[in-house]
Coordinates of C-alpha atoms in Angstrom, one line a residue:
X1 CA 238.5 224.4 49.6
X2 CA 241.9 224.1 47.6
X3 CA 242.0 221.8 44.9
X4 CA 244.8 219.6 44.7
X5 CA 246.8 218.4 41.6
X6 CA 245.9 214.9 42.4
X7 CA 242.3 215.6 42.9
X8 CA 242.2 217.6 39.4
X9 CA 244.5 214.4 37.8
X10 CA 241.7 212.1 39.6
X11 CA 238.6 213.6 38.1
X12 CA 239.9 213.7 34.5
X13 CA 239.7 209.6 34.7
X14 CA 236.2 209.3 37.1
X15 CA 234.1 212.1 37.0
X16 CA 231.4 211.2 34.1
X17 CA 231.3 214.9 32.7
X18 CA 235.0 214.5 32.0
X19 CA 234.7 211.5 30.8
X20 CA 231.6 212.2 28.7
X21 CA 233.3 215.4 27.1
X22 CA 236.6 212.9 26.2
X23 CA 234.8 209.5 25.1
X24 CA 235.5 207.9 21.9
X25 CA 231.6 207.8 21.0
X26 CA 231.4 211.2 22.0
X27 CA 230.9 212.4 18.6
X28 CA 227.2 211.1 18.4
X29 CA 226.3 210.1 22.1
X30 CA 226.4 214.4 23.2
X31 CA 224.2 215.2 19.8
X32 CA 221.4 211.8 20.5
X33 CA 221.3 212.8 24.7
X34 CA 220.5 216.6 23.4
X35 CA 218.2 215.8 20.8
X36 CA 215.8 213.4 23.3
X37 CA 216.7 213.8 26.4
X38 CA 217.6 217.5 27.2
X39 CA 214.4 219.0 27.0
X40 CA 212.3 216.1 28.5
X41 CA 211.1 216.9 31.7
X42 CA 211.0 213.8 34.0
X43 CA 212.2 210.1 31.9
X44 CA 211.6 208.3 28.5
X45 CA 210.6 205.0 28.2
X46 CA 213.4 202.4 27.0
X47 CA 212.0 200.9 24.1
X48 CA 211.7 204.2 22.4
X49 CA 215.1 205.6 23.4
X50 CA 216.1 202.1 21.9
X51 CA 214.8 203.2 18.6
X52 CA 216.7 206.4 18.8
X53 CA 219.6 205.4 19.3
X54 CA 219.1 202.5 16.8
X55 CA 218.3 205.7 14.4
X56 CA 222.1 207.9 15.3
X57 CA 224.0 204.5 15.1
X58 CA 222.9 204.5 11.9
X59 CA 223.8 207.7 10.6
X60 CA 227.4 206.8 11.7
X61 CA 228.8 204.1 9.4
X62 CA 232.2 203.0 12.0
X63 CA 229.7 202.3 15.0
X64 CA 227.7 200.0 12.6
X65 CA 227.9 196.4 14.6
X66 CA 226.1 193.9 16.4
X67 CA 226.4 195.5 19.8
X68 CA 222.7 196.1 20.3
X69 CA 220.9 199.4 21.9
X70 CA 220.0 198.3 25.2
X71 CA 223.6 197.6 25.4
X72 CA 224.6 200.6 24.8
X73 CA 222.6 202.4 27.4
X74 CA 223.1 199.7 30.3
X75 CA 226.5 201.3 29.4
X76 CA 225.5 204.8 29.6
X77 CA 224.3 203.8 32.7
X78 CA 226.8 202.4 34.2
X79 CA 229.1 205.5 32.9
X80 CA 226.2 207.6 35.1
X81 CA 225.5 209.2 31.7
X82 CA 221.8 207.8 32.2
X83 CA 219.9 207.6 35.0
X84 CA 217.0 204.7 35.2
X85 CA 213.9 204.7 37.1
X86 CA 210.7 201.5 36.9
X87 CA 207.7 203.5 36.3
X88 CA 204.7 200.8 36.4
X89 CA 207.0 198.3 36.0
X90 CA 208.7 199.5 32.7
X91 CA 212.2 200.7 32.6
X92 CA 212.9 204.5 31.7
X93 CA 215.9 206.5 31.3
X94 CA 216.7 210.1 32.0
X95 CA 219.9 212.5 31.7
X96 CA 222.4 212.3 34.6
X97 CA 223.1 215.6 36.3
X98 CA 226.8 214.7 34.8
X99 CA 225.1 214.5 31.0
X100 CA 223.7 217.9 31.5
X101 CA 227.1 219.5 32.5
X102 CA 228.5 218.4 29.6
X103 CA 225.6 219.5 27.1
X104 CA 225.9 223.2 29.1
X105 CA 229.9 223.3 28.9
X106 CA 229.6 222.1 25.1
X107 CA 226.4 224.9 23.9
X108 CA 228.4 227.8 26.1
X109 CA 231.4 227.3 23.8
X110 CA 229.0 226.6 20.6
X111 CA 226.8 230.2 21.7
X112 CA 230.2 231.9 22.3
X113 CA 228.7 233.0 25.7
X114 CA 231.6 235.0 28.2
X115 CA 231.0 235.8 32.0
X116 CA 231.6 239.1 31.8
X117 CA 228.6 241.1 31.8
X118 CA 226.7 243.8 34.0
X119 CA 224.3 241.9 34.9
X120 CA 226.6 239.6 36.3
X121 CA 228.6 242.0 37.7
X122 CA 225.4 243.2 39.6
X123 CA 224.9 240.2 40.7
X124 CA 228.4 239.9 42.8
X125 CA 228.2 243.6 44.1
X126 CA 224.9 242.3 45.3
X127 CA 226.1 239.0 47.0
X128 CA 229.2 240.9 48.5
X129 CA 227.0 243.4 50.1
X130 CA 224.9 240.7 51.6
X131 CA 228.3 239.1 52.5
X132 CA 229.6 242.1 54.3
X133 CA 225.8 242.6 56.7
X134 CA 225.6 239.4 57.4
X135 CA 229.4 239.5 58.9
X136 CA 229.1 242.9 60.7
X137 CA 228.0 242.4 63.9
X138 CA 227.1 246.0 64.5
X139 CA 223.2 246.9 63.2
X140 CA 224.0 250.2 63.3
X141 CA 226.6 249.7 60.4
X142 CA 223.4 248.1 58.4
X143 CA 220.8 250.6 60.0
X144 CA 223.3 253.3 58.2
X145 CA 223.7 251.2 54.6
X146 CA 219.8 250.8 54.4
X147 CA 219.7 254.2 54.8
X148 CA 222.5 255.3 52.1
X149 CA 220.3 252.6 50.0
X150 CA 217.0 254.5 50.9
X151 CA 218.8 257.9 49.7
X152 CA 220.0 256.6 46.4
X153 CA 216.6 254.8 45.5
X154 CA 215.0 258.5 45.9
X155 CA 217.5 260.3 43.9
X156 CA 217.2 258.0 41.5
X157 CA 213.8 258.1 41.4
X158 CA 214.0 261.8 40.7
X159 CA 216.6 261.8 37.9
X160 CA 213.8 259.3 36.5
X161 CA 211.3 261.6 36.6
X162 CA 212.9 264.1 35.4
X163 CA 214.6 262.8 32.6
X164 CA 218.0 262.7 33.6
X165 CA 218.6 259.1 33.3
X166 CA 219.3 257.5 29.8
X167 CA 217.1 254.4 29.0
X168 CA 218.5 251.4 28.0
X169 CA 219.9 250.4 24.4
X170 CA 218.8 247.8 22.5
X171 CA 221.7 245.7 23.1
X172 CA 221.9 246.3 26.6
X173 CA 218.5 244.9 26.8
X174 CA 219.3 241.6 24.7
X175 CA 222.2 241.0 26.9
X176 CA 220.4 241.3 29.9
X177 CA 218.0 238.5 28.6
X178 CA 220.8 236.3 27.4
X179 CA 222.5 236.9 30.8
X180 CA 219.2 235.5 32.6
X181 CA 218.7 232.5 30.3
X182 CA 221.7 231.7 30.6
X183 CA 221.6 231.5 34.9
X184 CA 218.3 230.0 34.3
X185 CA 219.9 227.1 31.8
X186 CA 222.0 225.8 34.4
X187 CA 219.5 225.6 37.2
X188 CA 218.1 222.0 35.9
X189 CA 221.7 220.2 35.8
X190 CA 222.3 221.8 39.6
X191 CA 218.5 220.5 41.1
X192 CA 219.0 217.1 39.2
X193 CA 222.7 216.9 40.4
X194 CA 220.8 217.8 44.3
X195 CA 217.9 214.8 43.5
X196 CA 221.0 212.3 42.8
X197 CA 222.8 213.1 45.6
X198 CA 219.7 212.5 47.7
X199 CA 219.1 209.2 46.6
X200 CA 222.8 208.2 46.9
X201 CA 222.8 209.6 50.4
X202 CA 219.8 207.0 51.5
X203 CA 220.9 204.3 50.1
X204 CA 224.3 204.2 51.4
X205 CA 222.1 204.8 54.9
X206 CA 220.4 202.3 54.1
X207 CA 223.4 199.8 53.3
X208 CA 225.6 201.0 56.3
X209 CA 222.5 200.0 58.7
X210 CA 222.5 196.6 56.8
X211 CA 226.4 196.3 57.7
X212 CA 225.9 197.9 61.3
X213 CA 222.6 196.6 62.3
X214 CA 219.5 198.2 62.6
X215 CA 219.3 201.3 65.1
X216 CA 216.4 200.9 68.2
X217 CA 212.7 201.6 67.3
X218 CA 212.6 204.8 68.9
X219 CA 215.7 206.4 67.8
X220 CA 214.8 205.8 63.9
X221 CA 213.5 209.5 63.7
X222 CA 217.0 210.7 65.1
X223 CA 218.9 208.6 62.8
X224 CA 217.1 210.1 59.8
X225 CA 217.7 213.4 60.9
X226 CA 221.3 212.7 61.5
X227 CA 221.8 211.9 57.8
X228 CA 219.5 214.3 56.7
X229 CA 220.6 215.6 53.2
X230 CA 219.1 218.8 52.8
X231 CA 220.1 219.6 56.0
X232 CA 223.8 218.4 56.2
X233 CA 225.6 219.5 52.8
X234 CA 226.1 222.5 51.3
X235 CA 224.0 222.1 48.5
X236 CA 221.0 221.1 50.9
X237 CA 221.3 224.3 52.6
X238 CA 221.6 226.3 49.3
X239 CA 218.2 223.8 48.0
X240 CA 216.2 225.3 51.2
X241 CA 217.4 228.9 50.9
X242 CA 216.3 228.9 47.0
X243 CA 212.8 226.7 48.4
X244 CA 212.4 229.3 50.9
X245 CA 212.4 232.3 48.1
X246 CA 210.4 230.3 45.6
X247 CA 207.7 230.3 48.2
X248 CA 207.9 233.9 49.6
X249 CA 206.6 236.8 48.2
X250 CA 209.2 237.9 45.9
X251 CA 207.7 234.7 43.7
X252 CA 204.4 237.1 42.5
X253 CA 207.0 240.1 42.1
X254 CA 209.0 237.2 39.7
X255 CA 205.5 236.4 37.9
X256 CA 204.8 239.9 37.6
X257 CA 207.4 241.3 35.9
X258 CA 208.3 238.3 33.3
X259 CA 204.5 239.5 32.5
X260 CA 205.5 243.2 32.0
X261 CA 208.6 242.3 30.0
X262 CA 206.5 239.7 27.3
X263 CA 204.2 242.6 26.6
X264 CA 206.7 244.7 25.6
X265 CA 207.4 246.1 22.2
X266 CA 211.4 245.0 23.0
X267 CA 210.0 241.1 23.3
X268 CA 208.0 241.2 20.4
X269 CA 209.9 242.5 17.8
X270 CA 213.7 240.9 19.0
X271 CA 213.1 238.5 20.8
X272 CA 212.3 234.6 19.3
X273 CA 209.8 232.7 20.0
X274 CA 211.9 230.1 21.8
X275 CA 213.3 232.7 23.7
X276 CA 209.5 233.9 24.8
X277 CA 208.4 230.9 25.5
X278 CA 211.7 229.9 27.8
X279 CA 211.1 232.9 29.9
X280 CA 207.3 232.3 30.2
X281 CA 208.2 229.1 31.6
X282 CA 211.1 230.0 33.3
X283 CA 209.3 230.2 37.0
X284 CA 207.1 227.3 36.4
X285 CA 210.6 225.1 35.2
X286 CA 212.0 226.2 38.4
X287 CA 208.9 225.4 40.5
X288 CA 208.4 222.0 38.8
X289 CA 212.2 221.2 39.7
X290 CA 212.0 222.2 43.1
X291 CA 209.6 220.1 43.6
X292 CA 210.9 217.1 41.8
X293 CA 214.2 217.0 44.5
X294 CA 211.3 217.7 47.6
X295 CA 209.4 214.7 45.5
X296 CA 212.5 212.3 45.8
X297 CA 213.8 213.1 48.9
X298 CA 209.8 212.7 50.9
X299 CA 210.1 209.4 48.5
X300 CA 212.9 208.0 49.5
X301 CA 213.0 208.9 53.4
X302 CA 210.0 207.4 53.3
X303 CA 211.6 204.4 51.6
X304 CA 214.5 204.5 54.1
X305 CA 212.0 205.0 57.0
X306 CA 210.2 201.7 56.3
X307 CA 213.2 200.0 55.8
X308 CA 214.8 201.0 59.3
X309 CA 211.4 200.3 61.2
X310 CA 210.8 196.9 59.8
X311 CA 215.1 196.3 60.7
X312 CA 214.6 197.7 64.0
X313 CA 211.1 196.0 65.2
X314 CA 212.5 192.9 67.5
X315 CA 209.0 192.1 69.0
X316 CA 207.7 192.1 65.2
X317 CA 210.7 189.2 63.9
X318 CA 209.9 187.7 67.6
X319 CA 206.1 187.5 66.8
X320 CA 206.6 186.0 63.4
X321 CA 209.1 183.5 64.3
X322 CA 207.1 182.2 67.1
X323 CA 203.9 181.4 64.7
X324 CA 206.2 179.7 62.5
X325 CA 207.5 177.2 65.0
X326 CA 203.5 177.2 66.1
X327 CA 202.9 176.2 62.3
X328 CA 205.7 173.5 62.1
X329 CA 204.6 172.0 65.4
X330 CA 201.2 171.7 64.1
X331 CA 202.3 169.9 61.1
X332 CA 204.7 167.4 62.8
X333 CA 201.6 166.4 65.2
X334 CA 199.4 166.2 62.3
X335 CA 202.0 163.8 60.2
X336 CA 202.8 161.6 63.1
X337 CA 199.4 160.9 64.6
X338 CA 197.0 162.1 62.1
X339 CA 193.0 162.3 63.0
X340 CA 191.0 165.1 64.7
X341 CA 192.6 166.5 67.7
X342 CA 190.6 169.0 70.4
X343 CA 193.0 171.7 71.8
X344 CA 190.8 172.1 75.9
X345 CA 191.9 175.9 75.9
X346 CA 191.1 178.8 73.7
X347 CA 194.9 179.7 72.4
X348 CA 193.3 182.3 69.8
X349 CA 190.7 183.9 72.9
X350 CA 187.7 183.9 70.3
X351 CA 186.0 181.9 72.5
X352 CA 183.6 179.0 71.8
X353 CA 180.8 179.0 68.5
X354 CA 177.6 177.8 70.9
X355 CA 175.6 175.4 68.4
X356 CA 172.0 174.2 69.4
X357 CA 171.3 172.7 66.1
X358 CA 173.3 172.2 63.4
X359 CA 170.7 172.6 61.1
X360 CA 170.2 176.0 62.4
X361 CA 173.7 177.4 61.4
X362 CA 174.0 179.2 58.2
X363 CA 177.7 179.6 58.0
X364 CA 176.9 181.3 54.3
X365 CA 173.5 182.5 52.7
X366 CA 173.3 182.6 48.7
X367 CA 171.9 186.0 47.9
X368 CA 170.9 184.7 44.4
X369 CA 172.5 186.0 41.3
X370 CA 173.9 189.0 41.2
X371 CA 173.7 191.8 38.2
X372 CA 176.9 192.5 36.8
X373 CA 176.7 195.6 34.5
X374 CA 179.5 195.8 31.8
X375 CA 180.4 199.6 29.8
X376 CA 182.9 198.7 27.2
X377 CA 184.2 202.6 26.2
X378 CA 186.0 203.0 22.4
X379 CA 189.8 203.7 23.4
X380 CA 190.7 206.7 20.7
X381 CA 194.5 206.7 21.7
X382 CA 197.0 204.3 19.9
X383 CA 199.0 201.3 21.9
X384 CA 202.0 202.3 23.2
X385 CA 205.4 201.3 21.5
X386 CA 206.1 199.1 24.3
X387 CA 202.8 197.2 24.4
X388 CA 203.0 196.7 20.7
X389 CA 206.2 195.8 20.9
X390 CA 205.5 193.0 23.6
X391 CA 202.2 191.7 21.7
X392 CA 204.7 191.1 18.9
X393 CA 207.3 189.0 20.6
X394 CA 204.4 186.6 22.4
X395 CA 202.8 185.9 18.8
X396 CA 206.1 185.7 17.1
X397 CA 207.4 183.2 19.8
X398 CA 204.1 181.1 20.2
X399 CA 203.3 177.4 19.3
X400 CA 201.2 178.9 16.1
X401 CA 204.2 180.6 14.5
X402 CA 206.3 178.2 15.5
X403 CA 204.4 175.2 14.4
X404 CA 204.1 177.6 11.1
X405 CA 208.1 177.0 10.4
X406 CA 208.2 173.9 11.3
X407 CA 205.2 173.1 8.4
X408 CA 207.3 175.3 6.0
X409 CA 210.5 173.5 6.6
X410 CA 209.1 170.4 6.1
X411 CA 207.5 170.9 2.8
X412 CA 211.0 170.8 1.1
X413 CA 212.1 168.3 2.9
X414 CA 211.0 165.0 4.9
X415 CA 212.6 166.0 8.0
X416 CA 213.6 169.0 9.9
X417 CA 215.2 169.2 13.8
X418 CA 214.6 171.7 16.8
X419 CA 217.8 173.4 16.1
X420 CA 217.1 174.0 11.9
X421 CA 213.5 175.3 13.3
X422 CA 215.6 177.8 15.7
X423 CA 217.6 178.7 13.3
X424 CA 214.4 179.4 10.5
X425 CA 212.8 181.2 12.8
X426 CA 213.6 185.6 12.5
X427 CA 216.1 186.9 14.9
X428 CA 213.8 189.1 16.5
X429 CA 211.7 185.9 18.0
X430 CA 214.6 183.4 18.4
X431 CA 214.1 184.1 22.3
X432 CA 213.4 181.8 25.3
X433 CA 209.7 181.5 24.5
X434 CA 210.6 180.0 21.5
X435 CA 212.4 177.2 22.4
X436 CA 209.6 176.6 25.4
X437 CA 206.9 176.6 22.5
X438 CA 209.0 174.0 20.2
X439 CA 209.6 171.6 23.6
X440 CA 206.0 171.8 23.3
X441 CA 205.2 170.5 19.9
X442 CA 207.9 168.3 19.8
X443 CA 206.1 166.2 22.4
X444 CA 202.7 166.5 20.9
X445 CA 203.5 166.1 17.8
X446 CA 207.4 164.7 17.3
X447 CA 209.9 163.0 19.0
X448 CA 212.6 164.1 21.7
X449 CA 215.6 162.2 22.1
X450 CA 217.3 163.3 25.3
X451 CA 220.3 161.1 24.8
X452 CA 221.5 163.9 22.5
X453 CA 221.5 168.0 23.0
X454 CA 221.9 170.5 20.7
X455 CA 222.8 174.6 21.2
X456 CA 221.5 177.3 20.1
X457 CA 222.3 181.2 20.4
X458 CA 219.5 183.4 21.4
X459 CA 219.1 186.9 20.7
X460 CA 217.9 190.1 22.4
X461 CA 219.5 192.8 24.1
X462 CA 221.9 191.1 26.3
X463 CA 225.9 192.3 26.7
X464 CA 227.2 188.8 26.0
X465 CA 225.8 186.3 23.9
X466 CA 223.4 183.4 25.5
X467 CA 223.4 180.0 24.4
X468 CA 220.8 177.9 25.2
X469 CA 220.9 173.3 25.0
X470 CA 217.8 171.4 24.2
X471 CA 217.1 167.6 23.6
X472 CA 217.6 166.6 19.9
X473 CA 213.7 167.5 18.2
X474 CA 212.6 165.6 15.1
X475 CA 209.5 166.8 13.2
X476 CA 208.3 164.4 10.4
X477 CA 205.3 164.9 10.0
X478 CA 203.2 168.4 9.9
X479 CA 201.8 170.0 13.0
X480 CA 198.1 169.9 13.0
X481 CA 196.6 173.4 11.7
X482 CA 194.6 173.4 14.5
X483 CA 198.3 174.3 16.4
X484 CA 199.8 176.0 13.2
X485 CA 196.7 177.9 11.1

């Protein structure tokens, strides 16, 4: 497809690798995103990309100001440099397909890499020739090239054997290697770019069926198979061509010969160990991101599948709405004549509990007590960052530390308000839960006058700046150490 002027002039303001490559903060966003996030396979969590970025604001003396770290990445995000995903109920950030096409543009013009190269240029004879059988209709064009290909392989075999044929210089060899880790590089920024547009693809399904209504029950399956991703785009059908290879035999052949080539003299005496260990791992990275896209895209169709079955269920919505007027009728009755009622037909068809005796019916038996076991096992690893970080806002925000500055304030003086509190308090706990905890005390143990309010700013990682009002708090007295120890 041609590319227009307009569509060129277009993605120079939108698309987020442009915009990435051209940003004022460029000059220490690109170095923090490759530092942390290129090489991490899967996400972060927040609170410790919160540090890092904390850390190379620092080191850059004209972004020192009060906008905080979280703010900056809900700005990344929104920029589709980051990515987020809730993983047990904590938020995490990874690279954007968009991030990674940046960081590849930016270390191919840092590595000095060009695209002319034998290897590549095998590479295109290679896809041409494909090209050219799969256009021919006549087999006995390709019956004829296979075999011209079968006659080369044996003649070529024989100038092996005998010699003929040079083997390879040194620097043919390193070029071959940087030519495959460099095809190999830009595989991850391709499959993430594929898992994006997958999960962009079912939600706009999913919030054109909200706008259109719900199809019928039965034709949910052909409505996800109508927007089918990896089925209906280009880059689906290229995703199930490489799946289809990665799962054939020519996977062992893969496995086989990147063994052959690390126990070569050539790997260990030029090549690094980075570079060993990138093409040891090179068929498991490629496995791992296959099945990361297959991972999101079975996740979110089965997302999208609920979602369109409970939309398109009438009989469901019909059976719920009729046991809640069934609920409210039962109530009215109840409010407006109340006393035991006897409904003469079984409504629920349980049919009737036949009771001889009462004292006959054991509706529930105790068993006695019952042994309860408890293994308590020593926990070797260290709290998280995030768990540490969240024990140390609840005790910094609680009635003890809080009744703590309150005694402080008032040994200087005889008097001290909610708002002087609030503002004695650190920054880090002058939160919500602070505030709660001094409404607290203040009733226990001071005196609220609601007749007057005072504001107060909070802090923590918000884009603009909350301000909070509370009743006017007097403390005059010292809060028992039972509260403040």
């Amino acid at each position: 497809m041609e590319i227009t002027s307009e569509q060129i002039r277009m993605a120079l303001g939108s698309n987020p690798t442009l915009t990435l490559l051209k940003a004022y903060s460029r000059d220490w966003v690109l170095p923090l995103l490759a530092e942390h996030l290129e090489q991490v396979d899967g996400s972060v969590s927040a609170e410790w990309f919160h540090e890092r970025v904390a850390e190379a604001r620092e080191q850059i003396p004209e972004w020192h100001g009060n906008v905080a770290p979280a703010e900056h990445c809900r700005d990344w995000v929104e920029k589709r440099w980051l990515e987020t995903e809730t993983l047990n109920g904590r938020l995490r950030y990874r690279l954007s397909p968009y991030s990674l096409r940046a960081l590849r543009f930016v270390r191919e013009l840092v590595e000095g890499e060009t695209t002319v190269s034998g290897a590549r240029l095998g590479s295109i004879s290679h896809a041409v020739r494909l090209l050219a059988d799969m256009t021919n209709p006549n087999r006995d064009v390709q019956v004829r090239r296979i075999d011209q290909q079968i006659t080369e392989l044996r003649r070529r075999r024989e100038d092996i054997a005998s010699g003929r044929v040079r083997l390879a210089t040194l620097e043919e060899m390193k070029q071959q290697l940087r030519e495959i880790l460099a095809m190999t590089r830009s595989l991850p920024a391709d499959f993430r770019q594929l898992r994006t547009m997958v999960e962009d693809r079912h939600q706009e399904v999913a919030r054109r069926t909200m706008v259109q209504g719900p199809p019928k029950a039965d034709l949910v399956e052909e409505y996800l198979r109508e927007n089918d991703l990896l089925s209906k785009t280009s880059q689906g059908t290229a995703y199930l061509g490489f799946s289809r290879l990665l799962s054939s035999a020519q996977t062992e052949q893969l496995r086989a010969d990147i063994d052959q080539i690390l126990t070569q003299e050539f790997t260990r005496e030029h090549v690094s160990a980075a570079q060993r260990e990138e093409l040891d791992s090179m068929l498991s990275t490629l496995l791992t991101a296959e099945l990361d896209v297959q991972n999101s895209y079975v996740r979110w169709s089965a997302s999208l599948r609920r979602f369109l079955t409970r939309a398109a269920h009438g009989r469901h919505h019909r059976l719920l709405s009729l046991a809640d007027r069934a609920l409210h009728a039962g109530a009215t009755w109840a409010q407006v004549e109340p006393g035991q009622r006897y409904v003469p037909q079984d409504v629920l068809g349980v049919g009737p509990f036949a009771v001889m005796d009462i004292s006959q019916t054991q509706l529930w038996r105790d068993h006695g007590p019952q042994e309860v076991v408890v293994e308590v096992t020593q926990q070797h690893a260290a709290l998280p960052v995030e768990d540490r970080a969240a024990l140390r806002l609840a005790a910094g925000t609680s009635p003890r530390a809080v009744g703590r500055t309150i005694n402080k304030l008032l040994a200087d003086r005889s008097v001290v308000t909610g708002a002087e509190v609030f503002e004695a308090t650190p920054m880090e706990f002058q939160r919500l839960g602070t505030l709660v905890s001094l409404l607290d005390l203040a009733v226990m143990h001071g005196q609220v006058d609601t007749g007057l309010v005072e504001a107060v700013r909070l802090s923590g990682n918000q884009v603009t700046a909350l301000r909070a009002t509370l009743p006017h708090l007097v403390f005059d007295a010292p809060v028992p150490a039972k509260e403040a120890p």
